[in-house]
Amino acid sequence: MAQYHLDKVAFNTNNSRQFEGYMSTMNGAVGHIPLAAGQIHGYSHINKFGYSNNIANLSTIWDGSSIYTYSSSAGVVTINGSSDDEGAVIEIQGLDANYNVVVQDVELDSEGDGTATTNLIRIFRARVKTPAPGKTTNAGNLSIRIAGAERAKILAEKGQTLMAVYTVPAGKTAYLLNITMSVDKNTDAIYKLIARPFDGAFNIKGQFGTFGTPIDHNYPVPLKFEEKTDIEVRADANNTCGGGATFDLILVDNPT
């Protein structure tokens, strides 16, 4: 059972405020529907999922096959693609210089390129919001950059990034509920959940081994991450293979 505060308020005759509360006695996913619907004041949810084509060498789980690199300062956000995606609109989700969430759309020109209006220090998701005329999603690879350095990719015909990478926005605390990891072959693989607090160092928060079977780990007591913390999943396999990872976070507004 969980009790939350719904974003509904009324004033009594004495001009004091009266809040409406919500108590869930439902178990499983059904009990989280008000959260997913945005009805619980001060709470939100984000599901992060990623996939890497090659985890034979230690790699972050994202659209690349390498350790992910973070920007040290905010910069101009650009998209580089191909003419096949002329006219497509790409939604970019990230954080500005103050680590506040920014969601912005970029329309691609005749070369498949575009520039966002707001500078970002983090990109944690991008998706095809509107495909090019005659297309159902992106036809070619899209490279999304901060100050010229690649920080996200949308691979051809994927429609969005596959990044098991996230940074907690300013003014929020994140609580990690679960993590799922998989590998494409019957081979030894090590997965690491790592996190870096603001101006700190990366530390392992969980390490998991498998021989080709999926790993699904739930946290009865969620892991807590402060604002501006970088969170990611890395993997290292003995053979060339792909690997994926998914994790769920509940974001709670910090007291003001």
PDB file of C-alpha atoms in Angstrom:
ATOM      1  CA  MET A   1       0.000   0.000   0.000  1.00  0.00           C
ATOM      2  CA  ALA A   2       1.288   3.468  -0.872  1.00  0.00           C
ATOM      3  CA  GLN A   3       0.002   6.941  -0.123  1.00  0.00           C
ATOM      4  CA  TYR A   4       0.613   9.864  -2.458  1.00  0.00           C
ATOM      5  CA  HIS A   5      -0.497  13.452  -2.826  1.00  0.00           C
ATOM      6  CA  LEU A   6      -2.571  14.119  -5.933  1.00  0.00           C
ATOM      7  CA  ASP A   7      -2.105  17.448  -7.676  1.00  0.00           C
ATOM      8  CA  LYS A   8      -5.530  18.713  -6.660  1.00  0.00           C
ATOM      9  CA  VAL A   9      -6.189  21.519  -4.195  1.00  0.00           C
ATOM     10  CA  ALA A  10      -9.233  23.422  -2.989  1.00  0.00           C
ATOM     11  CA  PHE A  11      -9.789  26.276  -0.560  1.00  0.00           C
ATOM     12  CA  ASN A  12     -12.005  25.975   2.502  1.00  0.00           C
ATOM     13  CA  THR A  13     -14.322  28.760   3.640  1.00  0.00           C
ATOM     14  CA  ASN A  14     -11.632  29.943   6.059  1.00  0.00           C
ATOM     15  CA  ASN A  15      -9.274  30.323   3.059  1.00  0.00           C
ATOM     16  CA  SER A  16      -7.062  27.429   4.162  1.00  0.00           C
ATOM     17  CA  ARG A  17      -6.012  24.902   1.577  1.00  0.00           C
ATOM     18  CA  GLN A  18      -7.416  21.382   1.400  1.00  0.00           C
ATOM     19  CA  PHE A  19      -5.435  18.753  -0.509  1.00  0.00           C
ATOM     20  CA  GLU A  20      -6.800  15.554  -1.973  1.00  0.00           C
ATOM     21  CA  GLY A  21      -4.828  12.448  -1.120  1.00  0.00           C
ATOM     22  CA  TYR A  22      -4.604   9.123  -2.899  1.00  0.00           C
ATOM     23  CA  MET A  23      -3.966   5.752  -1.317  1.00  0.00           C
ATOM     24  CA  SER A  24      -3.300   2.737  -3.482  1.00  0.00           C
ATOM     25  CA  THR A  25      -4.051  -0.754  -2.261  1.00  0.00           C
ATOM     26  CA  MET A  26      -3.529  -2.253  -5.719  1.00  0.00           C
ATOM     27  CA  ASN A  27      -0.547  -4.483  -6.302  1.00  0.00           C
ATOM     28  CA  GLY A  28       1.794  -4.587  -9.298  1.00  0.00           C
ATOM     29  CA  ALA A  29       1.701  -2.328 -12.337  1.00  0.00           C
ATOM     30  CA  VAL A  30      -1.970  -1.392 -11.873  1.00  0.00           C
ATOM     31  CA  GLY A  31      -1.091   0.389  -8.637  1.00  0.00           C
ATOM     32  CA  HIS A  32       1.296   2.679 -10.543  1.00  0.00           C
ATOM     33  CA  ILE A  33      -1.231   3.894 -13.124  1.00  0.00           C
ATOM     34  CA  PRO A  34      -1.831   7.238 -11.314  1.00  0.00           C
ATOM     35  CA  LEU A  35       1.931   7.764 -11.293  1.00  0.00           C
ATOM     36  CA  ALA A  36       2.209   7.048 -15.024  1.00  0.00           C
ATOM     37  CA  ALA A  37      -0.766   9.345 -15.665  1.00  0.00           C
ATOM     38  CA  GLY A  38       0.965  12.253 -13.933  1.00  0.00           C
ATOM     39  CA  GLN A  39      -1.700  12.478 -11.230  1.00  0.00           C
ATOM     40  CA  ILE A  40       0.635  12.264  -8.231  1.00  0.00           C
ATOM     41  CA  HIS A  41       2.002  15.640  -7.239  1.00  0.00           C
ATOM     42  CA  GLY A  42       5.790  15.774  -6.964  1.00  0.00           C
ATOM     43  CA  TYR A  43       6.340  12.292  -8.394  1.00  0.00           C
ATOM     44  CA  SER A  44       7.195  11.103 -11.910  1.00  0.00           C
ATOM     45  CA  HIS A  45       8.587   7.997 -13.563  1.00  0.00           C
ATOM     46  CA  ILE A  46      11.190   7.363 -16.228  1.00  0.00           C
ATOM     47  CA  ASN A  47      11.982   4.061 -17.918  1.00  0.00           C
ATOM     48  CA  LYS A  48      15.474   3.837 -19.418  1.00  0.00           C
ATOM     49  CA  PHE A  49      16.371   1.093 -21.851  1.00  0.00           C
ATOM     50  CA  GLY A  50      19.410   0.509 -24.002  1.00  0.00           C
ATOM     51  CA  TYR A  51      21.133  -1.905 -26.315  1.00  0.00           C
ATOM     52  CA  SER A  52      24.667  -2.257 -27.642  1.00  0.00           C
ATOM     53  CA  ASN A  53      25.517  -4.364 -30.695  1.00  0.00           C
ATOM     54  CA  ASN A  54      28.904  -5.348 -29.280  1.00  0.00           C
ATOM     55  CA  ILE A  55      29.802  -5.767 -25.619  1.00  0.00           C
ATOM     56  CA  ALA A  56      32.867  -7.949 -26.273  1.00  0.00           C
ATOM     57  CA  ASN A  57      34.938  -5.134 -24.796  1.00  0.00           C
ATOM     58  CA  LEU A  58      33.749  -3.161 -21.793  1.00  0.00           C
ATOM     59  CA  SER A  59      31.028  -0.870 -23.092  1.00  0.00           C
ATOM     60  CA  THR A  60      28.214   1.300 -21.881  1.00  0.00           C
ATOM     61  CA  ILE A  61      24.828  -0.039 -22.964  1.00  0.00           C
ATOM     62  CA  TRP A  62      23.904   2.504 -25.626  1.00  0.00           C
ATOM     63  CA  ASP A  63      23.762   2.816 -29.409  1.00  0.00           C
ATOM     64  CA  GLY A  64      27.561   2.827 -29.601  1.00  0.00           C
ATOM     65  CA  SER A  65      30.106   0.146 -28.676  1.00  0.00           C
ATOM     66  CA  SER A  66      32.287   2.088 -26.258  1.00  0.00           C
ATOM     67  CA  ILE A  67      32.302   3.712 -22.840  1.00  0.00           C
ATOM     68  CA  TYR A  68      29.902   6.648 -22.929  1.00  0.00           C
ATOM     69  CA  THR A  69      31.446  10.115 -22.556  1.00  0.00           C
ATOM     70  CA  TYR A  70      29.682  13.006 -20.824  1.00  0.00           C
ATOM     71  CA  SER A  71      29.991  16.691 -21.636  1.00  0.00           C
ATOM     72  CA  SER A  72      31.660  18.897 -19.015  1.00  0.00           C
ATOM     73  CA  SER A  73      29.699  21.998 -20.019  1.00  0.00           C
ATOM     74  CA  ALA A  74      26.609  22.892 -22.003  1.00  0.00           C
ATOM     75  CA  GLY A  75      27.006  23.382 -25.731  1.00  0.00           C
ATOM     76  CA  VAL A  76      25.168  23.778 -29.010  1.00  0.00           C
ATOM     77  CA  VAL A  77      23.164  20.672 -29.930  1.00  0.00           C
ATOM     78  CA  THR A  78      23.321  19.560 -33.551  1.00  0.00           C
ATOM     79  CA  ILE A  79      21.989  16.603 -35.520  1.00  0.00           C
ATOM     80  CA  ASN A  80      23.850  15.108 -38.465  1.00  0.00           C
ATOM     81  CA  GLY A  81      22.010  12.702 -40.751  1.00  0.00           C
ATOM     82  CA  SER A  82      21.356  12.137 -44.437  1.00  0.00           C
ATOM     83  CA  SER A  83      19.127  13.677 -47.090  1.00  0.00           C
ATOM     84  CA  ASP A  84      16.803  10.654 -46.796  1.00  0.00           C
ATOM     85  CA  ASP A  85      15.458  12.203 -43.590  1.00  0.00           C
ATOM     86  CA  GLU A  86      14.830  15.722 -44.905  1.00  0.00           C
ATOM     87  CA  GLY A  87      11.852  17.265 -43.122  1.00  0.00           C
ATOM     88  CA  ALA A  88      11.846  14.833 -40.187  1.00  0.00           C
ATOM     89  CA  VAL A  89      11.272  16.307 -36.724  1.00  0.00           C
ATOM     90  CA  ILE A  90      13.474  14.936 -33.943  1.00  0.00           C
ATOM     91  CA  GLU A  91      12.582  15.389 -30.278  1.00  0.00           C
ATOM     92  CA  ILE A  92      15.610  15.729 -28.002  1.00  0.00           C
ATOM     93  CA  GLN A  93      15.289  15.235 -24.243  1.00  0.00           C
ATOM     94  CA  GLY A  94      18.104  16.437 -22.039  1.00  0.00           C
ATOM     95  CA  LEU A  95      19.355  18.871 -19.403  1.00  0.00           C
ATOM     96  CA  ASP A  96      20.465  22.486 -19.803  1.00  0.00           C
ATOM     97  CA  ALA A  97      23.470  24.162 -18.164  1.00  0.00           C
ATOM     98  CA  ASN A  98      21.600  24.220 -14.838  1.00  0.00           C
ATOM     99  CA  TYR A  99      20.563  20.548 -15.151  1.00  0.00           C
ATOM    100  CA  ASN A 100      16.929  21.445 -15.749  1.00  0.00           C
ATOM    101  CA  VAL A 101      14.929  19.234 -18.128  1.00  0.00           C
ATOM    102  CA  VAL A 102      14.590  20.550 -21.675  1.00  0.00           C
ATOM    103  CA  VAL A 103      12.509  18.887 -24.391  1.00  0.00           C
ATOM    104  CA  GLN A 104      12.927  20.465 -27.816  1.00  0.00           C
ATOM    105  CA  ASP A 105      12.142  19.650 -31.439  1.00  0.00           C
ATOM    106  CA  VAL A 106      14.596  19.967 -34.324  1.00  0.00           C
ATOM    107  CA  GLU A 107      13.494  19.827 -37.969  1.00  0.00           C
ATOM    108  CA  LEU A 108      16.077  18.345 -40.344  1.00  0.00           C
ATOM    109  CA  ASP A 109      17.076  20.273 -43.465  1.00  0.00           C
ATOM    110  CA  SER A 110      17.726  18.980 -46.989  1.00  0.00           C
ATOM    111  CA  GLU A 111      21.009  17.390 -45.833  1.00  0.00           C
ATOM    112  CA  GLY A 112      19.392  15.714 -42.842  1.00  0.00           C
ATOM    113  CA  ASP A 113      21.011  18.151 -40.413  1.00  0.00           C
ATOM    114  CA  GLY A 114      19.587  20.479 -37.766  1.00  0.00           C
ATOM    115  CA  THR A 115      20.440  22.679 -34.783  1.00  0.00           C
ATOM    116  CA  ALA A 116      18.533  22.937 -31.500  1.00  0.00           C
ATOM    117  CA  THR A 117      17.664  26.284 -29.950  1.00  0.00           C
ATOM    118  CA  THR A 118      18.703  25.482 -26.354  1.00  0.00           C
ATOM    119  CA  ASN A 119      22.213  24.430 -25.357  1.00  0.00           C
ATOM    120  CA  LEU A 120      22.455  21.206 -23.349  1.00  0.00           C
ATOM    121  CA  ILE A 121      24.948  19.520 -21.032  1.00  0.00           C
ATOM    122  CA  ARG A 122      23.194  16.132 -21.127  1.00  0.00           C
ATOM    123  CA  ILE A 123      21.117  14.210 -23.663  1.00  0.00           C
ATOM    124  CA  PHE A 124      19.362  11.147 -22.275  1.00  0.00           C
ATOM    125  CA  ARG A 125      16.825  10.417 -25.022  1.00  0.00           C
ATOM    126  CA  ALA A 126      15.952  11.375 -28.589  1.00  0.00           C
ATOM    127  CA  ARG A 127      13.188  10.114 -30.825  1.00  0.00           C
ATOM    128  CA  VAL A 128      11.684  10.624 -34.261  1.00  0.00           C
ATOM    129  CA  LYS A 129       8.593  12.696 -33.580  1.00  0.00           C
ATOM    130  CA  THR A 130       7.602  13.141 -37.235  1.00  0.00           C
ATOM    131  CA  PRO A 131       9.283  11.103 -40.006  1.00  0.00           C
ATOM    132  CA  ALA A 132      10.319  12.530 -43.352  1.00  0.00           C
ATOM    133  CA  PRO A 133       7.570  12.579 -45.997  1.00  0.00           C
ATOM    134  CA  GLY A 134       6.914   9.071 -47.278  1.00  0.00           C
ATOM    135  CA  LYS A 135       8.824   7.446 -44.394  1.00  0.00           C
ATOM    136  CA  THR A 136       7.599   5.690 -41.254  1.00  0.00           C
ATOM    137  CA  THR A 137      10.698   6.445 -39.141  1.00  0.00           C
ATOM    138  CA  ASN A 138      14.306   7.549 -39.679  1.00  0.00           C
ATOM    139  CA  ALA A 139      15.823   6.102 -42.863  1.00  0.00           C
ATOM    140  CA  GLY A 140      19.452   6.692 -41.923  1.00  0.00           C
ATOM    141  CA  ASN A 141      21.637   7.016 -38.846  1.00  0.00           C
ATOM    142  CA  LEU A 142      21.290  10.250 -36.870  1.00  0.00           C
ATOM    143  CA  SER A 143      24.214  11.530 -34.808  1.00  0.00           C
ATOM    144  CA  ILE A 144      23.255  13.955 -32.043  1.00  0.00           C
ATOM    145  CA  ARG A 145      26.104  16.096 -30.750  1.00  0.00           C
ATOM    146  CA  ILE A 146      26.915  18.599 -28.016  1.00  0.00           C
ATOM    147  CA  ALA A 147      29.579  21.096 -29.116  1.00  0.00           C
ATOM    148  CA  GLY A 148      30.555  18.709 -31.917  1.00  0.00           C
ATOM    149  CA  ALA A 149      30.970  15.613 -29.705  1.00  0.00           C
ATOM    150  CA  GLU A 150      28.566  12.705 -30.206  1.00  0.00           C
ATOM    151  CA  ARG A 151      26.330  12.237 -27.175  1.00  0.00           C
ATOM    152  CA  ALA A 152      23.449  10.203 -28.669  1.00  0.00           C
ATOM    153  CA  LYS A 153      22.553   8.219 -31.771  1.00  0.00           C
ATOM    154  CA  ILE A 154      19.370   7.117 -33.442  1.00  0.00           C
ATOM    155  CA  LEU A 155      20.332   4.157 -35.613  1.00  0.00           C
ATOM    156  CA  ALA A 156      18.602   3.678 -38.957  1.00  0.00           C
ATOM    157  CA  GLU A 157      14.962   2.580 -38.655  1.00  0.00           C
ATOM    158  CA  LYS A 158      15.101   2.457 -34.836  1.00  0.00           C
ATOM    159  CA  GLY A 159      13.055   5.610 -34.274  1.00  0.00           C
ATOM    160  CA  GLN A 160      14.748   6.524 -31.001  1.00  0.00           C
ATOM    161  CA  THR A 161      17.878   6.186 -28.930  1.00  0.00           C
ATOM    162  CA  LEU A 162      18.701   3.018 -26.985  1.00  0.00           C
ATOM    163  CA  MET A 163      20.563   4.427 -23.986  1.00  0.00           C
ATOM    164  CA  ALA A 164      20.784   2.835 -20.533  1.00  0.00           C
ATOM    165  CA  VAL A 165      22.137   6.220 -19.469  1.00  0.00           C
ATOM    166  CA  TYR A 166      20.446   8.889 -17.348  1.00  0.00           C
ATOM    167  CA  THR A 167      21.281  11.974 -15.313  1.00  0.00           C
ATOM    168  CA  VAL A 168      19.010  13.015 -12.438  1.00  0.00           C
ATOM    169  CA  PRO A 169      17.637  16.518 -13.101  1.00  0.00           C
ATOM    170  CA  ALA A 170      18.167  19.427 -10.726  1.00  0.00           C
ATOM    171  CA  GLY A 171      15.570  19.590  -7.967  1.00  0.00           C
ATOM    172  CA  LYS A 172      14.853  15.847  -8.127  1.00  0.00           C
ATOM    173  CA  THR A 173      15.865  12.723  -6.230  1.00  0.00           C
ATOM    174  CA  ALA A 174      15.742   9.430  -8.131  1.00  0.00           C
ATOM    175  CA  TYR A 175      14.833   6.030  -6.677  1.00  0.00           C
ATOM    176  CA  LEU A 176      15.802   2.982  -8.727  1.00  0.00           C
ATOM    177  CA  LEU A 177      13.234   0.175  -8.507  1.00  0.00           C
ATOM    178  CA  ASN A 178      14.625  -2.561 -10.729  1.00  0.00           C
ATOM    179  CA  ILE A 179      17.155  -3.438 -13.396  1.00  0.00           C
ATOM    180  CA  THR A 180      16.995  -6.025 -16.176  1.00  0.00           C
ATOM    181  CA  MET A 181      19.943  -7.147 -18.319  1.00  0.00           C
ATOM    182  CA  SER A 182      20.344  -9.623 -21.181  1.00  0.00           C
ATOM    183  CA  VAL A 183      22.987 -10.986 -23.523  1.00  0.00           C
ATOM    184  CA  ASP A 184      22.495 -12.358 -27.056  1.00  0.00           C
ATOM    185  CA  LYS A 185      24.672 -15.482 -26.768  1.00  0.00           C
ATOM    186  CA  ASN A 186      25.421 -18.245 -24.293  1.00  0.00           C
ATOM    187  CA  THR A 187      28.585 -16.567 -23.140  1.00  0.00           C
ATOM    188  CA  ASP A 188      29.971 -15.155 -19.930  1.00  0.00           C
ATOM    189  CA  ALA A 189      29.055 -11.523 -19.369  1.00  0.00           C
ATOM    190  CA  ILE A 190      29.458  -9.115 -16.483  1.00  0.00           C
ATOM    191  CA  TYR A 191      27.052  -6.204 -16.027  1.00  0.00           C
ATOM    192  CA  LYS A 192      27.745  -3.193 -13.828  1.00  0.00           C
ATOM    193  CA  LEU A 193      25.315  -0.570 -12.593  1.00  0.00           C
ATOM    194  CA  ILE A 194      27.413   2.510 -11.902  1.00  0.00           C
ATOM    195  CA  ALA A 195      26.668   6.039 -10.733  1.00  0.00           C
ATOM    196  CA  ARG A 196      28.583   9.284 -10.309  1.00  0.00           C
ATOM    197  CA  PRO A 197      27.333  12.059  -8.001  1.00  0.00           C
ATOM    198  CA  PHE A 198      27.838  15.635  -9.131  1.00  0.00           C
ATOM    199  CA  ASP A 199      31.572  16.478  -9.149  1.00  0.00           C
ATOM    200  CA  GLY A 200      32.272  12.971  -7.815  1.00  0.00           C
ATOM    201  CA  ALA A 201      33.588   9.639  -9.109  1.00  0.00           C
ATOM    202  CA  PHE A 202      31.821   6.652 -10.658  1.00  0.00           C
ATOM    203  CA  ASN A 203      31.112   3.870  -8.164  1.00  0.00           C
ATOM    204  CA  ILE A 204      29.627   0.417  -8.717  1.00  0.00           C
ATOM    205  CA  LYS A 205      26.120   0.120  -7.297  1.00  0.00           C
ATOM    206  CA  GLY A 206      25.581  -3.457  -8.475  1.00  0.00           C
ATOM    207  CA  GLN A 207      27.548  -6.105 -10.378  1.00  0.00           C
ATOM    208  CA  PHE A 208      25.869  -9.083 -12.031  1.00  0.00           C
ATOM    209  CA  GLY A 209      27.215 -12.112 -13.885  1.00  0.00           C
ATOM    210  CA  THR A 210      25.415 -14.301 -16.412  1.00  0.00           C
ATOM    211  CA  PHE A 211      25.991 -17.056 -18.942  1.00  0.00           C
ATOM    212  CA  GLY A 212      23.469 -16.074 -21.573  1.00  0.00           C
ATOM    213  CA  THR A 213      20.417 -15.946 -19.303  1.00  0.00           C
ATOM    214  CA  PRO A 214      18.559 -12.690 -18.552  1.00  0.00           C
ATOM    215  CA  ILE A 215      19.018 -11.002 -15.177  1.00  0.00           C
ATOM    216  CA  ASP A 216      16.052  -9.356 -13.487  1.00  0.00           C
ATOM    217  CA  HIS A 217      16.848  -7.725 -10.153  1.00  0.00           C
ATOM    218  CA  ASN A 218      14.301  -5.861  -8.030  1.00  0.00           C
ATOM    219  CA  TYR A 219      15.166  -3.575  -5.130  1.00  0.00           C
ATOM    220  CA  PRO A 220      12.724  -3.999  -2.205  1.00  0.00           C
ATOM    221  CA  VAL A 221      14.324  -0.840  -0.832  1.00  0.00           C
ATOM    222  CA  PRO A 222      15.023   1.397  -3.854  1.00  0.00           C
ATOM    223  CA  LEU A 223      18.493   2.789  -4.496  1.00  0.00           C
ATOM    224  CA  LYS A 224      18.618   6.556  -3.945  1.00  0.00           C
ATOM    225  CA  PHE A 225      20.398   8.980  -6.284  1.00  0.00           C
ATOM    226  CA  GLU A 226      20.711  12.715  -5.652  1.00  0.00           C
ATOM    227  CA  GLU A 227      20.176  15.447  -8.227  1.00  0.00           C
ATOM    228  CA  LYS A 228      22.748  15.714 -11.064  1.00  0.00           C
ATOM    229  CA  THR A 229      23.923  12.108 -10.543  1.00  0.00           C
ATOM    230  CA  ASP A 230      24.957  10.268 -13.725  1.00  0.00           C
ATOM    231  CA  ILE A 231      23.643   6.677 -13.896  1.00  0.00           C
ATOM    232  CA  GLU A 232      24.526   4.061 -16.501  1.00  0.00           C
ATOM    233  CA  VAL A 233      24.866   0.343 -17.157  1.00  0.00           C
ATOM    234  CA  ARG A 234      28.064  -1.171 -18.566  1.00  0.00           C
ATOM    235  CA  ALA A 235      28.732  -4.707 -19.804  1.00  0.00           C
ATOM    236  CA  ASP A 236      31.731  -6.859 -20.683  1.00  0.00           C
ATOM    237  CA  ALA A 237      31.369 -10.213 -22.493  1.00  0.00           C
ATOM    238  CA  ASN A 238      33.885 -12.886 -23.459  1.00  0.00           C
ATOM    239  CA  ASN A 239      32.676 -13.044 -27.075  1.00  0.00           C
ATOM    240  CA  THR A 240      31.339 -10.694 -29.698  1.00  0.00           C
ATOM    241  CA  CYS A 241      27.629 -10.280 -28.954  1.00  0.00           C
ATOM    242  CA  GLY A 242      24.969  -7.738 -28.196  1.00  0.00           C
ATOM    243  CA  GLY A 243      23.520  -6.865 -24.824  1.00  0.00           C
ATOM    244  CA  GLY A 244      20.653  -4.864 -23.405  1.00  0.00           C
ATOM    245  CA  ALA A 245      19.658  -3.244 -20.131  1.00  0.00           C
ATOM    246  CA  THR A 246      16.542  -1.587 -18.705  1.00  0.00           C
ATOM    247  CA  PHE A 247      15.933   0.229 -15.432  1.00  0.00           C
ATOM    248  CA  ASP A 248      13.048   2.152 -13.851  1.00  0.00           C
ATOM    249  CA  LEU A 249      13.336   5.282 -11.735  1.00  0.00           C
ATOM    250  CA  ILE A 250      10.781   7.185  -9.708  1.00  0.00           C
ATOM    251  CA  LEU A 251      11.671  10.901  -9.517  1.00  0.00           C
ATOM    252  CA  VAL A 252      10.599  12.832  -6.442  1.00  0.00           C
ATOM    253  CA  ASP A 253      10.669  16.634  -6.187  1.00  0.00           C
ATOM    254  CA  ASN A 254      13.110  17.877  -3.563  1.00  0.00           C
ATOM    255  CA  PRO A 255      11.645  19.971  -0.721  1.00  0.00           C
ATOM    256  CA  THR A 256      11.711  23.699  -1.379  1.00  0.00           C
TER     257      THR A 256
END
